[in-house]
Amino acid sequence: MFTPTHTQLTVYSLVIFGTLWGVLARLGLQWIGGFASTAVFSLVWAQMVGCAVMGFCVTKKNAIERVFPPLFVMCGTAFCGSLTTWSSMMGDVFTAFANLDKPAGTSRFTGFMTGMGITLVTFFSAQAAFQGGIHLAHVVPSPSRHPRSRPGQGLFNLATIVIGPLFWLGALMLLIFGPSSWRSRATFAIVVAPPGSILRYLVSKHLNPLSARFPIGTLVVNSTSVLVFAVMALLAHHSRSALGCAALKGVQDGFCGSLSTISTMVVELRGLRTGDGYRYFAVSWCVAQALLVVVLGTWVWSGDRGELCWQR
């Protein structure tokens, strides 16, 4: 092995690389969960896997950073942060509260219980998966050898700088020249996802240190992602071309899904005092639902229960 060096460009490149695979993994797990008609909602599988990997990475942080420091950012911030999503979960909770996926006249109490069920199942599943990742990390041995300088270091350093942009360019080419049926499913999402992860990384890096008792940065990015998610949903209720509809869906799944995160929130909740943790989660949840009500409330109360453009 050799001692690699890194710059901020390396970090951004690996954030892009990890984000692409995190979004693809989330969409794949959602598809598998929906196809298999599992007893729980399909999104919970992505949340659990992301939190399990995060638990593993946090426990092995020192070992990972001994190999190459930006690898932890790639695995934790990029991959796990994009595999888990706060905005989509909050959208599902609002849909349940408003009974948008149920026949007209369905009891409001039914919607309330469904929404709270989504919240609680996701929260406890994420915590359990994170703990499972910690246990797995204790079983898997860490590398005992430290990297040392060898020929090829320069090539490796260059590869870490270009790998993210090259894969991102490949995603763009796939969007332009690939099958049109892939656009609403994945290609739009992976093209617009990296800016979300990079923005989350920068905002959290600068705002979270402002308070040891309340992660302001994560609250800001999660709330912003919910706002954008709601606007995309509102636009999707109007007639759109196939390309426009795929773009709206891609922003929800890609940009919003990568801008928001649950895996990082789980780490933060475990680092806070009990009261601060409850306050942090409650504020995050209430702000998200308030934003959804403000943006989508008028449409819901108008009685228009039409499907989103990608559901037609």
Coordinates of C-alpha atoms in Angstrom, one line a residue:
M1 CA 0.0 0.0 0.0
F2 CA 1.1 3.6 -0.3
T3 CA 0.3 6.9 1.5
P4 CA -2.3 8.8 -0.6
T5 CA -2.7 12.5 -0.4
H6 CA -5.9 14.4 -0.9
T7 CA -7.2 17.9 -1.5
Q8 CA -10.7 19.4 -1.2
L9 CA -11.2 18.4 -4.9
T10 CA -10.7 14.8 -3.8
V11 CA -13.4 15.1 -1.2
Y12 CA -15.9 16.6 -3.6
S13 CA -15.1 13.9 -6.2
L14 CA -15.6 11.1 -3.7
V15 CA -18.8 12.7 -2.4
I16 CA -20.1 12.7 -6.0
F17 CA -19.1 9.1 -6.5
G18 CA -20.6 7.9 -3.2
T19 CA -23.8 9.9 -3.9
L20 CA -24.4 8.2 -7.3
W21 CA -24.3 4.8 -5.8
G22 CA -26.3 5.8 -2.7
V23 CA -29.2 7.1 -4.9
L24 CA -29.1 4.0 -7.1
A25 CA -29.1 1.7 -4.0
R26 CA -32.1 3.6 -2.5
L27 CA -34.1 3.4 -5.7
G28 CA -33.2 -0.2 -6.1
L29 CA -34.2 -1.1 -2.6
Q30 CA -37.5 0.8 -3.0
W31 CA -38.2 -1.1 -6.2
I32 CA -37.4 -4.4 -4.6
G33 CA -39.6 -3.6 -1.6
G34 CA -42.5 -2.5 -3.7
F35 CA -42.2 -5.5 -6.2
A36 CA -42.0 -8.0 -3.3
S37 CA -45.1 -6.4 -1.7
T38 CA -43.5 -6.6 1.7
A39 CA -45.4 -6.0 4.9
V40 CA -43.8 -2.7 5.5
F41 CA -43.5 0.3 3.2
S42 CA -40.6 0.0 0.7
L43 CA -38.7 3.1 1.7
V44 CA -37.9 1.7 5.1
W45 CA -35.5 -0.9 3.6
A46 CA -33.3 1.9 2.2
Q47 CA -33.4 3.7 5.5
M48 CA -32.4 0.6 7.4
V49 CA -29.5 -0.4 5.1
G50 CA -28.2 3.2 5.0
C51 CA -28.2 3.4 8.8
A52 CA -26.6 0.0 9.2
V53 CA -23.8 1.0 6.9
M54 CA -23.5 4.3 8.8
G55 CA -23.2 2.4 12.1
F56 CA -20.5 0.3 10.6
C57 CA -18.6 3.3 9.2
V58 CA -18.8 5.4 12.4
T59 CA -17.5 2.5 14.5
K60 CA -14.6 1.9 12.0
K61 CA -14.0 5.6 11.4
N62 CA -10.4 5.6 12.6
A63 CA -9.5 2.5 10.6
I64 CA -11.1 3.9 7.4
E65 CA -9.4 7.2 7.8
R66 CA -6.0 5.5 8.3
V67 CA -6.4 4.0 4.8
F68 CA -7.6 7.3 3.2
P69 CA -9.3 10.1 5.1
P70 CA -11.9 11.1 2.4
L71 CA -13.2 7.5 2.3
F72 CA -15.1 8.1 5.5
V73 CA -16.8 11.2 3.9
M74 CA -17.6 9.1 0.8
C75 CA -19.1 6.2 2.8
G76 CA -20.9 8.2 5.5
T77 CA -21.8 11.6 4.2
A78 CA -22.2 10.7 0.5
F79 CA -23.3 7.0 0.3
C80 CA -25.3 6.6 3.5
G81 CA -26.6 10.2 3.4
S82 CA -28.0 9.6 -0.1
L83 CA -29.2 6.1 0.6
T84 CA -31.4 7.4 3.4
T85 CA -33.8 10.3 2.9
W86 CA -35.8 12.6 5.2
S87 CA -37.8 14.4 2.5
S88 CA -39.4 11.3 1.0
M89 CA -40.3 10.0 4.4
M90 CA -41.9 13.3 5.3
G91 CA -43.8 13.2 2.0
D92 CA -45.1 9.8 2.8
V93 CA -46.2 10.9 6.2
F94 CA -48.1 13.9 4.8
T95 CA -49.7 11.7 2.1
A96 CA -50.9 9.4 4.9
F97 CA -52.2 12.3 7.1
A98 CA -54.1 13.8 4.1
N99 CA -55.4 10.3 3.0
L100 CA -54.1 11.1 -0.5
D101 CA -53.4 7.5 -1.3
K102 CA -56.8 6.3 0.0
P103 CA -60.4 6.5 -1.3
A104 CA -62.2 9.8 -0.5
G105 CA -64.1 9.6 2.8
T106 CA -61.4 7.6 4.6
S107 CA -61.4 8.3 8.3
R108 CA -58.9 11.0 9.3
F109 CA -58.0 8.9 12.3
T110 CA -56.9 6.2 9.9
G111 CA -54.7 8.6 8.1
F112 CA -53.2 9.9 11.4
M113 CA -52.4 6.5 12.6
T114 CA -50.8 5.6 9.3
G115 CA -48.6 8.7 9.3
M116 CA -47.5 8.2 12.8
G117 CA -46.8 4.5 12.0
I118 CA -44.5 5.5 9.2
T119 CA -42.7 7.9 11.5
L120 CA -42.3 5.5 14.4
V121 CA -41.4 2.4 12.2
T122 CA -38.8 4.5 10.3
F123 CA -37.3 5.9 13.5
F124 CA -37.0 2.7 15.5
S125 CA -35.9 0.7 12.4
A126 CA -33.2 3.2 11.7
Q127 CA -32.0 3.1 15.3
A128 CA -32.0 -0.7 15.3
A129 CA -30.2 -0.9 12.0
F130 CA -27.5 1.6 13.2
Q131 CA -26.9 -0.6 16.3
G132 CA -26.7 -3.6 14.0
G133 CA -24.0 -1.9 12.0
I134 CA -22.1 -1.2 15.2
H135 CA -22.2 -4.9 16.2
L136 CA -21.1 -5.9 12.7
A137 CA -18.1 -3.5 12.9
H138 CA -17.0 -5.2 16.1
V139 CA -17.0 -8.6 14.3
V140 CA -15.1 -7.5 11.1
P141 CA -11.4 -7.0 11.8
S142 CA -9.8 -3.7 11.0
P143 CA -6.7 -3.4 8.8
S144 CA -3.6 -3.5 10.9
R145 CA -1.1 -2.2 8.4
H146 CA -0.6 1.5 7.9
P147 CA -0.3 2.8 4.3
R148 CA 3.3 3.6 3.2
S149 CA 4.6 5.4 0.2
R150 CA 5.1 3.4 -2.9
P151 CA 5.2 4.0 -6.7
G152 CA 1.8 4.7 -8.1
Q153 CA 0.8 7.2 -5.5
G154 CA 0.4 10.0 -8.0
L155 CA -1.8 7.9 -10.3
F156 CA -4.0 7.0 -7.3
N157 CA -4.3 10.6 -6.2
L158 CA -5.3 11.7 -9.8
A159 CA -7.9 8.9 -9.9
T160 CA -9.6 10.0 -6.7
I161 CA -9.9 13.5 -8.2
V162 CA -11.5 12.5 -11.5
I163 CA -13.5 9.4 -10.6
G164 CA -16.5 11.4 -9.3
P165 CA -16.8 13.9 -12.2
L166 CA -16.3 11.0 -14.8
F167 CA -19.1 8.9 -13.3
W168 CA -21.3 12.0 -13.1
L169 CA -20.5 12.7 -16.8
G170 CA -21.4 9.1 -17.5
A171 CA -24.7 9.6 -15.8
L172 CA -25.4 12.7 -17.9
M173 CA -24.6 10.7 -21.1
L174 CA -27.0 8.0 -19.9
L175 CA -29.7 10.6 -19.4
I176 CA -29.2 12.0 -22.8
F177 CA -28.7 8.9 -24.9
G178 CA -30.1 6.2 -22.7
P179 CA -33.7 4.7 -22.9
S180 CA -36.4 7.3 -22.1
S181 CA -38.0 4.9 -19.7
W182 CA -35.0 5.1 -17.4
R183 CA -35.3 8.9 -16.9
S184 CA -38.2 8.9 -14.4
R185 CA -36.8 5.8 -12.7
A186 CA -33.2 6.7 -12.2
T187 CA -31.2 8.7 -14.7
F188 CA -32.6 12.1 -13.9
A189 CA -32.2 11.4 -10.2
I190 CA -28.5 10.5 -10.3
V191 CA -27.7 13.5 -12.5
V192 CA -29.2 16.0 -10.0
A193 CA -28.2 14.2 -6.8
P194 CA -24.5 15.2 -6.4
P195 CA -25.3 19.0 -5.9
G196 CA -27.6 18.0 -3.0
S197 CA -25.0 15.9 -1.3
I198 CA -22.3 18.6 -1.7
L199 CA -24.6 21.3 -0.4
R200 CA -25.5 19.1 2.6
Y201 CA -21.8 18.5 3.3
L202 CA -21.0 22.2 3.2
V203 CA -24.0 23.5 5.1
S204 CA -23.5 20.9 7.9
K205 CA -19.8 21.5 8.0
H206 CA -20.3 25.2 8.7
L207 CA -23.6 25.3 10.7
N208 CA -23.5 22.2 12.9
P209 CA -20.5 23.5 15.0
L210 CA -22.5 26.6 16.0
S211 CA -24.4 24.6 18.6
A212 CA -23.4 21.5 20.5
R213 CA -27.0 20.9 21.6
F214 CA -28.8 21.3 18.3
P215 CA -27.5 20.3 14.8
I216 CA -28.6 23.5 12.9
G217 CA -27.0 22.5 9.6
T218 CA -28.8 19.1 9.3
L219 CA -32.1 20.8 10.3
V220 CA -31.6 23.4 7.5
V221 CA -30.8 20.9 4.8
N222 CA -33.6 18.5 5.8
S223 CA -36.1 21.4 5.9
T224 CA -34.9 22.8 2.6
S225 CA -35.2 19.4 0.9
V226 CA -38.8 19.0 2.2
L227 CA -39.7 22.5 0.8
V228 CA -38.3 21.6 -2.6
F229 CA -39.9 18.2 -2.5
A230 CA -43.3 19.8 -1.8
V231 CA -42.9 22.3 -4.7
M232 CA -42.0 19.4 -7.1
A233 CA -45.1 17.5 -5.9
L234 CA -47.3 20.5 -6.4
L235 CA -46.0 21.0 -10.0
A236 CA -46.5 17.3 -10.7
H237 CA -50.2 17.5 -10.2
H238 CA -50.5 19.5 -13.4
S239 CA -50.2 18.1 -16.9
R240 CA -46.6 17.7 -17.9
S241 CA -44.7 16.3 -20.8
A242 CA -43.0 12.9 -20.2
L243 CA -39.6 14.7 -20.0
G244 CA -40.9 17.4 -17.6
C245 CA -42.5 14.8 -15.4
A246 CA -39.3 12.7 -15.3
A247 CA -37.4 15.8 -14.3
L248 CA -39.7 16.6 -11.4
K249 CA -39.5 13.0 -10.2
G250 CA -35.7 13.1 -10.5
V251 CA -35.4 16.3 -8.4
Q252 CA -37.5 14.6 -5.7
D253 CA -35.6 11.3 -5.7
G254 CA -32.1 12.7 -6.5
F255 CA -31.6 16.3 -5.3
C256 CA -34.1 16.2 -2.4
G257 CA -33.2 12.7 -1.4
S258 CA -29.5 13.5 -1.3
L259 CA -29.9 16.9 0.3
S260 CA -31.8 15.3 3.2
T261 CA -30.6 12.4 5.4
I262 CA -31.7 10.2 8.2
S263 CA -28.5 8.3 8.8
T264 CA -26.7 11.5 9.9
M265 CA -29.6 12.4 12.1
V266 CA -29.4 9.0 13.9
V267 CA -25.7 9.7 14.6
E268 CA -26.5 13.1 15.9
L269 CA -29.4 11.9 18.1
R270 CA -27.1 9.4 19.7
G271 CA -24.6 12.2 20.5
L272 CA -27.1 14.5 22.1
R273 CA -28.5 14.5 25.6
T274 CA -31.9 12.8 25.8
G275 CA -33.9 16.0 26.1
D276 CA -32.0 17.7 23.3
G277 CA -32.4 14.7 21.1
Y278 CA -36.2 14.6 21.5
R279 CA -36.3 18.4 20.9
Y280 CA -34.2 18.1 17.8
F281 CA -36.3 15.3 16.3
A282 CA -39.6 17.0 17.2
V283 CA -38.6 20.3 15.7
S284 CA -37.3 18.6 12.5
W285 CA -40.6 16.7 12.1
C286 CA -42.9 19.6 12.9
V287 CA -41.1 22.0 10.5
A288 CA -41.2 19.4 7.7
Q289 CA -44.9 18.8 8.1
A290 CA -45.6 22.6 8.4
L291 CA -43.8 23.2 5.1
L292 CA -45.7 20.5 3.4
V293 CA -49.0 21.9 4.7
V294 CA -48.1 25.4 3.5
V295 CA -47.1 24.3 0.0
L296 CA -49.6 21.5 -0.6
G297 CA -52.4 22.4 1.8
T298 CA -54.3 24.6 -0.7
W299 CA -54.2 21.9 -3.3
V300 CA -55.4 19.2 -0.8
W301 CA -58.2 21.4 0.7
S302 CA -59.4 22.2 -2.8
G303 CA -60.7 18.7 -3.2
D304 CA -58.4 17.9 -6.1
R305 CA -57.1 14.4 -5.4
G306 CA -55.6 13.8 -8.9
E307 CA -52.6 11.6 -9.2
L308 CA -49.0 12.8 -9.7
C309 CA -47.9 12.9 -13.3
W310 CA -45.7 9.8 -12.9
Q311 CA -48.5 7.8 -11.4
R312 CA -50.8 8.2 -14.4

